[in-house]
PDB file of C-alpha atoms in Angstrom:
ATOM      1  CA  MET A   1     -51.084  14.416 -28.422  1.00 56.00           C
ATOM      2  CA  ASN A   2     -53.870  11.894 -29.250  1.00 57.00           C
ATOM      3  CA  LYS A   3     -56.026  13.508 -26.608  1.00 57.00           C
ATOM      4  CA  LYS A   4     -55.593  16.989 -28.125  1.00 61.00           C
ATOM      5  CA  LEU A   5     -56.338  15.722 -31.667  1.00 61.00           C
ATOM      6  CA  LEU A   6     -59.465  13.912 -30.522  1.00 62.00           C
ATOM      7  CA  THR A   7     -60.686  17.011 -28.688  1.00 66.00           C
ATOM      8  CA  SER A   8     -60.150  19.143 -31.798  1.00 68.00           C
ATOM      9  CA  LEU A   9     -62.107  16.688 -33.967  1.00 65.00           C
ATOM     10  CA  VAL A  10     -64.996  16.601 -31.504  1.00 62.00           C
ATOM     11  CA  ILE A  11     -65.169  20.423 -31.332  1.00 68.00           C
ATOM     12  CA  PHE A  12     -65.055  20.685 -35.123  1.00 65.00           C
ATOM     13  CA  SER A  13     -67.837  18.079 -35.456  1.00 65.00           C
ATOM     14  CA  PHE A  14     -69.980  19.945 -32.936  1.00 62.00           C
ATOM     15  CA  LEU A  15     -69.529  23.213 -34.838  1.00 64.00           C
ATOM     16  CA  PHE A  16     -70.215  21.613 -38.224  1.00 63.00           C
ATOM     17  CA  LEU A  17     -73.295  19.697 -37.129  1.00 62.00           C
ATOM     18  CA  GLY A  18     -74.480  22.692 -35.106  1.00 61.00           C
ATOM     19  CA  THR A  19     -74.352  24.815 -38.246  1.00 64.00           C
ATOM     20  CA  ILE A  20     -76.398  22.226 -40.133  1.00 61.00           C
ATOM     21  CA  TYR A  21     -78.834  21.953 -37.258  1.00 57.00           C
ATOM     22  CA  VAL A  22     -79.309  25.734 -37.078  1.00 54.00           C
ATOM     23  CA  SER A  23     -79.865  25.923 -40.812  1.00 60.00           C
ATOM     24  CA  ALA A  24     -82.427  23.155 -40.604  1.00 55.00           C
ATOM     25  CA  GLU A  25     -84.191  24.912 -37.751  1.00 58.00           C
ATOM     26  CA  GLU A  26     -84.310  28.216 -39.638  1.00 56.00           C
ATOM     27  CA  GLU A  27     -85.677  26.583 -42.769  1.00 54.00           C
ATOM     28  CA  GLU A  28     -88.280  24.731 -40.735  1.00 54.00           C
ATOM     29  CA  ASN A  29     -89.363  27.970 -39.071  1.00 55.00           C
ATOM     30  CA  ASP A  30     -89.570  29.665 -42.431  1.00 52.00           C
ATOM     31  CA  LEU A  31     -91.717  26.839 -43.753  1.00 49.00           C
ATOM     32  CA  ASN A  32     -94.023  27.018 -40.761  1.00 52.00           C
ATOM     33  CA  GLU A  33     -94.431  30.822 -41.059  1.00 50.00           C
ATOM     34  CA  VAL A  34     -95.036  30.827 -44.820  1.00 48.00           C
ATOM     35  CA  SER A  35     -98.230  29.369 -46.208  1.00 50.00           C
ATOM     36  CA  PRO A  36     -97.998  26.576 -48.715  1.00 52.00           C
ATOM     37  CA  ALA A  37     -99.152  28.894 -51.472  1.00 53.00           C
ATOM     38  CA  GLN A  38     -96.449  31.442 -50.674  1.00 53.00           C
ATOM     39  CA  LEU A  39     -93.856  28.701 -50.479  1.00 48.00           C
ATOM     40  CA  MET A  40     -94.714  27.398 -53.888  1.00 54.00           C
ATOM     41  CA  GLN A  41     -94.763  30.904 -55.240  1.00 53.00           C
ATOM     42  CA  ARG A  42     -91.225  31.487 -53.893  1.00 52.00           C
ATOM     43  CA  LYS A  43     -89.897  28.330 -55.441  1.00 50.00           C
ATOM     44  CA  SER A  44     -91.559  28.713 -58.843  1.00 52.00           C
ATOM     45  CA  GLY A  45     -91.556  32.456 -59.005  1.00 51.00           C
ATOM     46  CA  VAL A  46     -95.145  32.235 -60.313  1.00 46.00           C
ATOM     47  CA  SER A  47     -98.141  33.564 -58.504  1.00 47.00           C
ATOM     48  CA  THR A  48    -100.923  31.010 -58.327  1.00 46.00           C
ATOM     49  CA  THR A  49    -103.859  30.386 -56.192  1.00 48.00           C
ATOM     50  CA  THR A  50    -103.570  26.604 -56.092  1.00 50.00           C
ATOM     51  CA  ILE A  51    -100.398  25.202 -54.394  1.00 49.00           C
ATOM     52  CA  PRO A  52     -99.933  21.473 -53.842  1.00 57.00           C
ATOM     53  CA  ARG A  53     -99.275  20.600 -50.152  1.00 63.00           C
ATOM     54  CA  LYS A  54     -97.395  17.310 -50.639  1.00 69.00           C
ATOM     55  CA  PRO A  55     -94.017  18.836 -51.634  1.00 78.00           C
ATOM     56  CA  ILE A  56     -94.121  20.928 -48.466  1.00 80.00           C
ATOM     57  CA  GLU A  57     -94.654  17.851 -46.337  1.00 81.00           C
ATOM     58  CA  ASN A  58     -91.796  16.108 -48.109  1.00 83.00           C
ATOM     59  CA  GLU A  59     -89.514  19.066 -47.404  1.00 82.00           C
ATOM     60  CA  ILE A  60     -90.491  19.047 -43.751  1.00 83.00           C
ATOM     61  CA  GLN A  61     -89.897  15.314 -43.590  1.00 85.00           C
ATOM     62  CA  ARG A  62     -86.482  15.762 -45.193  1.00 84.00           C
ATOM     63  CA  LYS A  63     -85.568  18.405 -42.639  1.00 83.00           C
ATOM     64  CA  ASN A  64     -86.683  16.161 -39.817  1.00 85.00           C
ATOM     65  CA  THR A  65     -84.617  13.343 -41.262  1.00 88.00           C
ATOM     66  CA  LEU A  66     -81.564  15.589 -41.363  1.00 85.00           C
ATOM     67  CA  LYS A  67     -82.259  16.629 -37.806  1.00 82.00           C
ATOM     68  CA  GLU A  68     -82.475  13.010 -36.692  1.00 85.00           C
ATOM     69  CA  GLN A  69     -79.279  12.156 -38.553  1.00 85.00           C
ATOM     70  CA  TYR A  70     -77.588  15.089 -36.884  1.00 81.00           C
ATOM     71  CA  GLN A  71     -78.763  13.888 -33.476  1.00 85.00           C
ATOM     72  CA  GLU A  72     -77.538  10.367 -34.215  1.00 85.00           C
ATOM     73  CA  ARG A  73     -74.131  11.583 -35.355  1.00 84.00           C
ATOM     74  CA  LEU A  74     -73.909  13.878 -32.380  1.00 84.00           C
ATOM     75  CA  GLU A  75     -74.689  11.014 -30.021  1.00 84.00           C
ATOM     76  CA  ALA A  76     -72.192   8.782 -31.842  1.00 84.00           C
ATOM     77  CA  LEU A  77     -69.511  11.438 -31.498  1.00 84.00           C
ATOM     78  CA  GLN A  78     -70.352  11.916 -27.834  1.00 83.00           C
ATOM     79  CA  ASN A  79     -70.157   8.164 -27.255  1.00 85.00           C
ATOM     80  CA  LYS A  80     -66.857   7.972 -29.115  1.00 82.00           C
ATOM     81  CA  TYR A  81     -65.557  10.905 -27.104  1.00 83.00           C
ATOM     82  CA  GLN A  82     -66.576   9.227 -23.853  1.00 84.00           C
ATOM     83  CA  GLU A  83     -64.946   5.965 -24.942  1.00 82.00           C
ATOM     84  CA  SER A  84     -61.751   7.756 -25.934  1.00 82.00           C
ATOM     85  CA  LYS A  85     -61.811   9.674 -22.678  1.00 81.00           C
ATOM     86  CA  ALA A  86     -62.247   6.436 -20.732  1.00 83.00           C
ATOM     87  CA  GLN A  87     -59.389   4.835 -22.680  1.00 83.00           C
ATOM     88  CA  ILE A  88     -57.162   7.821 -22.033  1.00 85.00           C
ATOM     89  CA  GLN A  89     -58.031   7.760 -18.335  1.00 82.00           C
ATOM     90  CA  THR A  90     -57.349   4.031 -18.182  1.00 85.00           C
ATOM     91  CA  LYS A  91     -54.056   4.466 -20.018  1.00 82.00           C
ATOM     92  CA  THR A  92     -53.141   7.366 -17.741  1.00 84.00           C
ATOM     93  CA  LYS A  93     -53.933   5.276 -14.672  1.00 82.00           C
ATOM     94  CA  ASN A  94     -51.857   2.400 -16.045  1.00 84.00           C
ATOM     95  CA  ILE A  95     -48.941   4.717 -16.744  1.00 87.00           C
ATOM     96  CA  ALA A  96     -49.252   6.245 -13.275  1.00 81.00           C
ATOM     97  CA  SER A  97     -49.465   2.792 -11.715  1.00 81.00           C
ATOM     98  CA  SER A  98     -46.472   1.582 -13.731  1.00 82.00           C
ATOM     99  CA  THR A  99     -44.504   4.695 -12.794  1.00 85.00           C
ATOM    100  CA  GLN A 100     -45.399   4.232  -9.148  1.00 81.00           C
ATOM    101  CA  ASN A 101     -44.335   0.591  -9.327  1.00 82.00           C
ATOM    102  CA  ARG A 102     -41.010   1.566 -10.879  1.00 82.00           C
ATOM    103  CA  ILE A 103     -40.488   4.183  -8.197  1.00 86.00           C
ATOM    104  CA  GLN A 104     -41.333   1.661  -5.483  1.00 81.00           C
ATOM    105  CA  ASN A 105     -39.004  -0.880  -7.076  1.00 82.00           C
ATOM    106  CA  ARG A 106     -36.225   1.693  -7.203  1.00 80.00           C
ATOM    107  CA  ILE A 107     -36.844   2.616  -3.590  1.00 82.00           C
ATOM    108  CA  ALA A 108     -36.864  -1.065  -2.608  1.00 78.00           C
ATOM    109  CA  THR A 109     -33.688  -1.709  -4.599  1.00 79.00           C
ATOM    110  CA  SER A 110     -32.026   1.360  -3.115  1.00 76.00           C
ATOM    111  CA  THR A 111     -33.084   0.308   0.373  1.00 78.00           C
ATOM    112  CA  LYS A 112     -31.800  -3.195  -0.263  1.00 74.00           C
ATOM    113  CA  ASN A 113     -28.493  -1.848  -1.549  1.00 77.00           C
ATOM    114  CA  ASN A 114     -28.215   0.455   1.449  1.00 77.00           C
ATOM    115  CA  ILE A 115     -28.894  -2.440   3.791  1.00 80.00           C
ATOM    116  CA  ALA A 116     -26.345  -4.590   1.963  1.00 75.00           C
ATOM    117  CA  SER A 117     -23.806  -1.774   2.056  1.00 76.00           C
ATOM    118  CA  SER A 118     -24.476  -1.186   5.739  1.00 77.00           C
ATOM    119  CA  THR A 119     -24.103  -4.912   6.410  1.00 79.00           C
ATOM    120  CA  GLN A 120     -20.821  -5.003   4.497  1.00 77.00           C
ATOM    121  CA  ASN A 121     -19.575  -2.018   6.456  1.00 79.00           C
ATOM    122  CA  ARG A 122     -20.474  -3.710   9.738  1.00 76.00           C
ATOM    123  CA  ILE A 123     -18.743  -6.905   8.634  1.00 79.00           C
ATOM    124  CA  ARG A 124     -15.694  -4.899   7.553  1.00 76.00           C
ATOM    125  CA  GLU A 125     -15.631  -3.087  10.899  1.00 76.00           C
ATOM    126  CA  GLN A 126     -15.946  -6.370  12.775  1.00 71.00           C
ATOM    127  CA  ARG A 127     -13.084  -7.829  10.745  1.00 71.00           C
ATOM    128  CA  GLU A 128     -10.960  -4.799  11.524  1.00 71.00           C
ATOM    129  CA  LEU A 129     -11.771  -5.135  15.217  1.00 69.00           C
ATOM    130  CA  VAL A 130     -10.913  -8.836  15.149  1.00 64.00           C
ATOM    131  CA  LYS A 131      -7.723  -8.066  13.240  1.00 62.00           C
ATOM    132  CA  GLU A 132      -6.757  -5.396  15.747  1.00 67.00           C
ATOM    133  CA  LYS A 133      -7.568  -7.741  18.604  1.00 64.00           C
ATOM    134  CA  LEU A 134      -5.461 -10.507  17.068  1.00 59.00           C
ATOM    135  CA  SER A 135      -2.646  -8.046  16.450  1.00 68.00           C
ATOM    136  CA  ALA A 136      -2.821  -6.937  20.075  1.00 72.00           C
ATOM    137  CA  GLN A 137      -2.848 -10.560  21.234  1.00 75.00           C
ATOM    138  CA  ARG A 138       0.101 -11.434  19.006  1.00 73.00           C
ATOM    139  CA  LYS A 139       1.973  -8.390  20.212  1.00 73.00           C
ATOM    140  CA  GLU A 140       1.289  -9.378  23.802  1.00 78.00           C
ATOM    141  CA  LEU A 141       2.433 -12.933  23.052  1.00 78.00           C
ATOM    142  CA  VAL A 142       5.649 -11.689  21.447  1.00 71.00           C
ATOM    143  CA  GLU A 143       6.228  -9.387  24.407  1.00 77.00           C
ATOM    144  CA  LYS A 144       5.820 -12.283  26.846  1.00 83.00           C
ATOM    145  CA  GLN A 145       8.148 -14.480  24.807  1.00 80.00           C
ATOM    146  CA  ASN A 146      10.746 -11.729  24.613  1.00 78.00           C
ATOM    147  CA  LYS A 147      10.553 -11.123  28.344  1.00 85.00           C
ATOM    148  CA  LYS A 148      10.843 -14.842  29.025  1.00 88.00           C
ATOM    149  CA  ALA A 149      13.860 -15.140  26.715  1.00 84.00           C
ATOM    150  CA  VAL A 150      15.629 -12.290  28.497  1.00 88.00           C
ATOM    151  CA  GLU A 151      14.838 -13.804  31.898  1.00 91.00           C
ATOM    152  CA  ASN A 152      16.128 -17.229  30.806  1.00 92.00           C
ATOM    153  CA  PHE A 153      19.365 -15.745  29.498  1.00 92.00           C
ATOM    154  CA  GLU A 154      19.825 -13.786  32.713  1.00 93.00           C
ATOM    155  CA  LYS A 155      19.272 -16.959  34.759  1.00 94.00           C
ATOM    156  CA  VAL A 156      21.905 -18.805  32.718  1.00 94.00           C
ATOM    157  CA  ILE A 157      24.506 -16.072  33.110  1.00 93.00           C
ATOM    158  CA  ASP A 158      23.673 -15.794  36.832  1.00 94.00           C
ATOM    159  CA  ARG A 159      24.246 -19.542  37.161  1.00 95.00           C
ATOM    160  CA  ILE A 160      27.582 -19.255  35.383  1.00 94.00           C
ATOM    161  CA  SER A 161      28.558 -16.401  37.705  1.00 92.00           C
ATOM    162  CA  GLU A 162      27.638 -18.484  40.758  1.00 94.00           C
ATOM    163  CA  LEU A 163      29.711 -21.416  39.480  1.00 94.00           C
ATOM    164  CA  LYS A 164      32.607 -19.045  38.861  1.00 93.00           C
ATOM    165  CA  GLU A 165      32.538 -17.877  42.500  1.00 93.00           C
ATOM    166  CA  LYS A 166      32.409 -21.458  43.771  1.00 93.00           C
ATOM    167  CA  ILE A 167      35.327 -22.461  41.570  1.00 93.00           C
ATOM    168  CA  ARG A 168      37.293 -19.364  42.612  1.00 92.00           C
ATOM    169  CA  SER A 169      36.740 -20.260  46.291  1.00 92.00           C
ATOM    170  CA  ARG A 170      37.878 -23.844  45.619  1.00 92.00           C
ATOM    171  CA  MET A 171      40.939 -22.556  43.777  1.00 91.00           C
ATOM    172  CA  GLU A 172      41.933 -20.491  46.830  1.00 91.00           C
ATOM    173  CA  ASP A 173      41.641 -23.575  49.041  1.00 91.00           C
ATOM    174  CA  MET A 174      43.696 -25.645  46.614  1.00 90.00           C
ATOM    175  CA  THR A 175      46.354 -22.916  46.400  1.00 91.00           C
ATOM    176  CA  GLU A 176      46.711 -23.023  50.185  1.00 91.00           C
ATOM    177  CA  LYS A 177      47.192 -26.784  49.931  1.00 88.00           C
ATOM    178  CA  GLY A 178      50.036 -26.431  47.467  1.00 88.00           C
ATOM    179  CA  PHE A 179      48.325 -26.793  44.082  1.00 89.00           C
ATOM    180  CA  ASP A 180      49.535 -24.613  41.248  1.00 89.00           C
ATOM    181  CA  MET A 181      46.545 -22.429  40.262  1.00 88.00           C
ATOM    182  CA  THR A 182      48.502 -19.875  38.220  1.00 89.00           C
ATOM    183  CA  GLU A 183      46.989 -20.787  34.823  1.00 90.00           C
ATOM    184  CA  ALA A 184      43.519 -21.285  36.297  1.00 89.00           C
ATOM    185  CA  THR A 185      43.672 -17.843  37.955  1.00 90.00           C
ATOM    186  CA  THR A 186      44.617 -16.169  34.677  1.00 90.00           C
ATOM    187  CA  LEU A 187      41.742 -17.899  32.889  1.00 91.00           C
ATOM    188  CA  MET A 188      39.355 -16.948  35.706  1.00 90.00           C
ATOM    189  CA  ASP A 189      39.967 -13.269  34.987  1.00 89.00           C
ATOM    190  CA  ASN A 190      38.837 -13.930  31.405  1.00 91.00           C
ATOM    191  CA  VAL A 191      35.649 -15.606  32.719  1.00 92.00           C
ATOM    192  CA  GLN A 192      34.607 -12.411  34.483  1.00 91.00           C
ATOM    193  CA  THR A 193      35.193 -10.430  31.287  1.00 92.00           C
ATOM    194  CA  LYS A 194      33.050 -12.857  29.280  1.00 93.00           C
ATOM    195  CA  ILE A 195      30.270 -12.753  31.882  1.00 93.00           C
ATOM    196  CA  GLU A 196      30.165  -8.954  31.786  1.00 93.00           C
ATOM    197  CA  GLU A 197      30.124  -9.031  28.000  1.00 93.00           C
ATOM    198  CA  ALA A 198      27.246 -11.547  28.044  1.00 93.00           C
ATOM    199  CA  ARG A 199      25.245  -9.344  30.425  1.00 93.00           C
ATOM    200  CA  THR A 200      25.777  -6.399  28.067  1.00 93.00           C
ATOM    201  CA  ARG A 201      24.541  -8.455  25.100  1.00 91.00           C
ATOM    202  CA  ILE A 202      21.478  -9.585  27.067  1.00 90.00           C
ATOM    203  CA  GLN A 203      20.647  -5.994  27.965  1.00 90.00           C
ATOM    204  CA  GLU A 204      21.034  -4.918  24.337  1.00 87.00           C
ATOM    205  CA  MET A 205      18.817  -7.806  23.274  1.00 86.00           C
ATOM    206  CA  GLY A 206      16.085  -6.704  25.697  1.00 85.00           C
ATOM    207  CA  GLU A 207      16.203  -3.122  24.431  1.00 84.00           C
ATOM    208  CA  ALA A 208      16.119  -4.280  20.814  1.00 80.00           C
ATOM    209  CA  LEU A 209      13.168  -6.565  21.499  1.00 79.00           C
ATOM    210  CA  ASP A 210      11.258  -3.699  23.110  1.00 78.00           C
ATOM    211  CA  ALA A 211      11.873  -1.597  20.005  1.00 76.00           C
ATOM    212  CA  VAL A 212      10.712  -4.406  17.729  1.00 73.00           C
ATOM    213  CA  LEU A 213       7.380  -4.551  19.566  1.00 72.00           C
ATOM    214  CA  GLU A 214       6.525  -1.143  18.126  1.00 71.00           C
ATOM    215  CA  SER A 215       6.416  -2.719  14.674  1.00 65.00           C
ATOM    216  CA  GLU A 216       3.042  -2.843  12.897  1.00 64.00           C
ATOM    217  CA  ASN A 217       3.565  -6.479  11.913  1.00 63.00           C
ATOM    218  CA  PRO A 218       3.887  -8.773  14.966  1.00 56.00           C
ATOM    219  CA  SER A 219       4.923 -11.756  12.816  1.00 62.00           C
ATOM    220  CA  ASP A 220       7.880  -9.874  11.370  1.00 65.00           C
ATOM    221  CA  SER A 221       8.762  -8.510  14.784  1.00 61.00           C
ATOM    222  CA  PHE A 222       8.772 -12.032  16.211  1.00 62.00           C
ATOM    223  CA  GLN A 223      11.165 -13.193  13.485  1.00 69.00           C
ATOM    224  CA  LYS A 224      13.430 -10.208  14.112  1.00 69.00           C
ATOM    225  CA  ALA A 225      13.278 -10.891  17.844  1.00 66.00           C
ATOM    226  CA  ARG A 226      14.560 -14.403  17.268  1.00 71.00           C
ATOM    227  CA  GLU A 227      17.432 -13.036  15.202  1.00 77.00           C
ATOM    228  CA  LEU A 228      18.355 -10.570  17.953  1.00 74.00           C
ATOM    229  CA  THR A 229      18.879 -13.392  20.457  1.00 84.00           C
ATOM    230  CA  THR A 230      21.886 -14.750  18.541  1.00 88.00           C
ATOM    231  CA  PRO A 231      24.524 -12.298  19.892  1.00 89.00           C
ATOM    232  CA  ALA A 232      23.367 -12.907  23.464  1.00 89.00           C
ATOM    233  CA  LYS A 233      23.499 -16.688  22.996  1.00 91.00           C
ATOM    234  CA  GLU A 234      27.003 -16.503  21.589  1.00 93.00           C
ATOM    235  CA  ALA A 235      28.169 -14.322  24.488  1.00 92.00           C
ATOM    236  CA  ILE A 236      26.708 -16.758  27.044  1.00 93.00           C
ATOM    237  CA  ARG A 237      28.406 -19.682  25.315  1.00 94.00           C
ATOM    238  CA  ALA A 238      31.699 -17.787  25.332  1.00 94.00           C
ATOM    239  CA  ALA A 239      31.371 -17.156  29.089  1.00 93.00           C
ATOM    240  CA  HIS A 240      30.573 -20.809  29.666  1.00 94.00           C
ATOM    241  CA  GLN A 241      33.506 -21.911  27.525  1.00 94.00           C
ATOM    242  CA  SER A 242      35.880 -19.676  29.486  1.00 93.00           C
ATOM    243  CA  LEU A 243      34.654 -21.300  32.700  1.00 92.00           C
ATOM    244  CA  VAL A 244      35.201 -24.744  31.186  1.00 94.00           C
ATOM    245  CA  GLU A 245      38.787 -23.731  30.377  1.00 93.00           C
ATOM    246  CA  VAL A 246      39.317 -22.813  34.046  1.00 92.00           C
ATOM    247  CA  ILE A 247      38.005 -26.196  35.141  1.00 93.00           C
ATOM    248  CA  THR A 248      40.285 -27.885  32.598  1.00 93.00           C
ATOM    249  CA  ALA A 249      43.276 -25.993  33.992  1.00 91.00           C
ATOM    250  CA  ILE A 250      42.324 -27.043  37.533  1.00 91.00           C
ATOM    251  CA  LYS A 251      42.094 -30.671  36.419  1.00 91.00           C
ATOM    252  CA  ALA A 252      45.519 -30.410  34.806  1.00 90.00           C
ATOM    253  CA  SER A 253      46.993 -28.998  38.026  1.00 86.00           C
ATOM    254  CA  ILE A 254      45.436 -31.784  40.063  1.00 87.00           C
ATOM    255  CA  LYS A 255      46.713 -34.386  37.594  1.00 86.00           C
ATOM    256  CA  THR A 256      50.228 -32.943  37.816  1.00 83.00           C
ATOM    257  CA  ARG A 257      50.121 -32.995  41.625  1.00 75.00           C
ATOM    258  CA  ALA A 258      48.879 -36.596  41.567  1.00 72.00           C
ATOM    259  CA  THR A 259      51.738 -37.692  39.291  1.00 74.00           C
ATOM    260  CA  VAL A 260      54.294 -36.120  41.618  1.00 64.00           C
ATOM    261  CA  GLY A 261      52.651 -37.722  44.648  1.00 58.00           C
ATOM    262  CA  GLN A 262      52.940 -41.237  43.201  1.00 58.00           C
ATOM    263  CA  GLU A 263      56.716 -41.154  43.748  1.00 53.00           C
ATOM    264  CA  THR A 264      56.299 -41.079  47.555  1.00 51.00           C
ATOM    265  CA  THR A 265      52.966 -42.816  48.296  1.00 49.00           C
ATOM    266  CA  THR A 266      50.059 -44.653  46.700  1.00 43.00           C
ATOM    267  CA  PRO A 267      46.813 -42.884  45.904  1.00 44.00           C
ATOM    268  CA  ALA A 268      44.909 -44.840  48.537  1.00 40.00           C
ATOM    269  CA  GLU A 269      47.370 -43.893  51.319  1.00 39.00           C
ATOM    270  CA  ASN A 270      47.672 -40.181  50.350  1.00 41.00           C
ATOM    271  CA  PRO A 271      44.886 -38.033  51.894  1.00 37.00           C
ATOM    272  CA  GLU A 272      45.683 -35.164  49.517  1.00 40.00           C
ATOM    273  CA  ASN A 273      45.185 -37.455  46.530  1.00 44.00           C
ATOM    274  CA  THR A 274      41.740 -38.360  47.859  1.00 38.00           C
ATOM    275  CA  GLU A 275      40.873 -34.676  48.173  1.00 41.00           C
ATOM    276  CA  GLU A 276      42.153 -34.026  44.657  1.00 43.00           C
ATOM    277  CA  LYS A 277      39.830 -36.740  43.315  1.00 44.00           C
ATOM    278  CA  GLU A 278      36.883 -35.161  45.115  1.00 43.00           C
ATOM    279  CA  ASN A 279      37.773 -31.760  43.664  1.00 45.00           C
ATOM    280  CA  THR A 280      37.951 -33.258  40.189  1.00 45.00           C
ATOM    281  CA  ASP A 281      34.557 -34.942  40.562  1.00 46.00           C
ATOM    282  CA  GLU A 282      32.982 -31.738  41.813  1.00 45.00           C
ATOM    283  CA  GLY A 283      34.526 -29.779  38.929  1.00 48.00           C
ATOM    284  CA  GLU A 284      33.058 -32.247  36.436  1.00 49.00           C
ATOM    285  CA  SER A 285      29.659 -31.938  38.125  1.00 44.00           C
ATOM    286  CA  GLU A 286      29.822 -28.141  37.884  1.00 47.00           C
ATOM    287  CA  ASP A 287      30.863 -28.401  34.233  1.00 50.00           C
ATOM    288  CA  ALA A 288      27.825 -30.573  33.461  1.00 47.00           C
ATOM    289  CA  THR A 289      25.534 -28.183  35.298  1.00 43.00           C
ATOM    290  CA  THR A 290      26.880 -25.235  33.308  1.00 43.00           C
ATOM    291  CA  THR A 291      26.421 -27.073  30.017  1.00 47.00           C
ATOM    292  CA  GLU A 292      22.845 -28.001  30.871  1.00 43.00           C
ATOM    293  CA  ALA A 293      21.982 -24.414  31.862  1.00 40.00           C
ATOM    294  CA  THR A 294      23.406 -23.029  28.630  1.00 42.00           C
ATOM    295  CA  ASN A 295      21.467 -25.457  26.472  1.00 44.00           C
TER     296      ASN A 295
END
């Protein structure tokens, strides 16, 4: 707006001073064309033959002075216009430079923000990858632990089954030698039932652990896996306890046979008593082995 106002003032000044200058030029031409006598006659309205020349020279000098003043004002206005134009150009350049700097700063800030955002995204992706990797590792660890637990339980129940067969074979030998194995035989049937029940619980535990592995939270699945081992442990302990009851019944039968044998001979002179003691020792050894395996 300042630029438009200044331009209007300059144009108006040019027109105004131009009008004055043209008027001065016309008057000067008129004075040069008219003789001094005619000039005086025009001004006074009186016809005379003698016209002083000095007033004419003064008028010419006045016109020249006006012309010079006009030139000076015109030059001053031109100089002022040039200065204002230079100031406007400088201001325009400064505004353009400032605008360019702001644009560059915005671009730099935007670029910086984009870089920061990209960096954050990469960090977030890396964290997700690490988290997924850790989850996979934990899941694999839980799977290995579950598999190991199932294998250990199966080994324990297999050991109990082997001890059961050994004790059953010994019971048959002792029955042939006259020992009463009626109670032990009845309890032995219960041992087989408990072993089968324990195997069923172990199988169910394995299936449940496999299902738990599909959980999204390995830590929770590991805790649940530990809880699922309880029924299998209790079934194994029940099978072991039933085998211990068989061994106890065998010991009672041997003790009864030994008491009856004391009426006819001493323990050192009775070969059967010696065999009974060996059977008792072996039964105690098997009992200890079973307890250790279960623990």
